């Protein structure tokens, strides 16, 4: 093995070997285990959320693969309708063209060309992360098989009366000219205004003052509403007001939607331009008047003076006209939530259009067939209620249930060109024909070849095809062997933000089309990866980390350039650069894949948020070094030596202890992974490798390997047993760690496995360790714990007395029971060698000494000639004074309201942690001072 661990030297070649040899394909005859990769956008690159979830999925897959399960991790990408179309349209815009210049077919050809050239980026990045899906089965939501599945589902739902075309309000992006899903809308609080406008009563007696944040929609008002319990206005319900600027009478209606405390307690109702108003309009039978064009300009339903104006220009004109008429009462500053398209940043407009919907609300259709609620939603609710699907953590089932219990019909059409085109055709009379192809439509309906048909221009919502992912990727509607074997799948690993948009829809689709079978048995919901201060990572904040940069490293200048390029708010660049230079003064060092993966595993608690800490990555990079150096030490002491594969072996106390501790660690790691507590699994294996194997066992093994006294079992039989334990435990540990750190473990295992007598071509297919209760040895654990307490006590005294670690000491032992004395005699060489002790003598009386306790035995270190008591007390007093000053400084900072109340909570929290650490250090120093003074 190389002297130093260099991740870049091993990772790529190891991955290429695994992939080229087909190690990731399902193998064997074990129980099926399947995970569906949530398909990332084909336009995308690997971000920290992907890297976190992919690490978790890969750990599960490698664990079950090593357990002998027939394991499939199904990969693929999503066609990402809006995102992909935008990418290609921007390319065309740079050439001075639009998609309309090319026409639909040529534009789609251009998109496919782009996909072939750039669509594999995220797959290459997943390989860098060491993930092990079966790449030979990679799917794309627009490939031929999945497209056939989408058509089949649409046609079947339509034939079952569960898809319809209707006019309703949708989220409309006026830049993209398409409906968008709620997930593609980002609502943030912004500064705006509230306009108070006078609506005169029809009889001219008085007027109602209406509060609105969108005066431009006034032109589409069809009522004003008051709360029927509001004594100020309830006598006006049923009367009419004159709509300003429109010379139109509209009714006053009473509705509980109105909040008497908001504004004036009177609100305008614009059913065609507000979702809440739409619901009010449905309750009161109000007319819907759409006053906008698809690009958010005023249409011909508006008074002539405003037609053709952009909505925000119209707002200014309308407000000015209201003021001129004396109808504008007041304008107040107001904070409000503004919905913007996540792709364009444009303010989303509730817009009335004809769209395709999946019925999810009717219990029964007019002809007696089950409606969408009965056929689709209720089974999805029941699957979680009766335990066929389990959420981890369980509390997310409430989010799932709440959404389904309040579900609305699903708008599935999008006004795009890229995507699955809706399989519906229209004749000149407006009749709709749905089928898998135009030929099928003509055949089924007996339509003449001369009858002109026009296919619907819209495409399906990307989430429609994604909802079919668990069964369409396995070959449905064909009854393939893969579908029979791996459906239902085992677990879905995803984020809480798409429980509504994807998880619930997969359950509904899967159960409807797969004869009531759930698509997955468990749903593991991960937290959101935030930066070290708990802030959401975003381009605008300049705190985004690229996982590949953590793996490979990046210079400071490159990192600054990356974070400040393409900002929607270029003025933020200077602030982002300053923050980046402060946080990463030397850029980001290369840490390798394994350190990053282990960090993700160690942070994978059941919490909602995960604060990513670069310090943890650095620490786990050191962990890799520790493991590498331990392996080199083991190889130096075992290669070319008899490792006990054939001959008789004797085992020391330390050998029996480390084997026993290994069994406990295997149990903890298995429990952690089985229960999705990857943090606990990572903690258990980290502590075993770093503390027990490296810091203790390798030291405890040295007297056996280097000694020649029969009394400590150092003849050849005992040496053979220790060598066998060294390599056997290390080989088991590498298998235990492999799902979390695949690269370094495979590299070391290839050298260690032959010495341990393990015969397998690759660690990735070796068996995962199982607990062997025969190796559990409570007696050995108790005795080594006694030895450890003895040595830790001696080391503490060294530290307190400021004695050099290498200085030899004479130790006295006083008191204790028979078991303490037996343990002292049995482990004398361990204690003297590891403690760097000249002698250990049992006494009844002892001179002035520093003491510690092990069991009921006092361990004493005589002070004569070791230290200058007065000088040591002076040193301790200086240390105590320094810490007291630090405590005073931090306490004053925390007592200052300008800091405690205004600084970010994370920073205040860190100061409180510093204070507690300093107080703890002070207490220890004062205890030492007290003991020293009493000597």
Coordinates of C-alpha atoms in Angstrom, one line a residue, residues 162 359-365 368-382 407 512:
X162 CA -61.4 9.8 -14.3
X359 CA -60.7 13.6 -11.0
X360 CA -59.7 13.1 -7.4
X361 CA -62.7 14.5 -5.6
X362 CA -65.9 12.7 -6.8
X363 CA -67.1 9.7 -4.8
X364 CA -69.3 8.6 -7.7
X365 CA -69.7 9.5 -11.3
X368 CA -72.6 5.1 -11.1
X369 CA -69.0 4.3 -11.7
X370 CA -66.6 5.2 -8.8
X371 CA -65.2 8.7 -8.9
X372 CA -61.6 9.7 -8.3
X373 CA -62.0 9.9 -4.5
X374 CA -63.3 6.4 -4.2
X375 CA -61.1 4.8 -6.9
X376 CA -57.8 6.6 -6.4
X377 CA -57.6 8.6 -3.2
X378 CA -59.3 6.4 -0.6
X379 CA -57.0 3.3 -1.4
X380 CA -54.0 5.5 -1.1
X381 CA -55.1 6.7 2.4
X382 CA -55.9 3.2 3.5
X407 CA -57.0 17.1 -2.3
X512 CA -54.8 1.9 -9.3

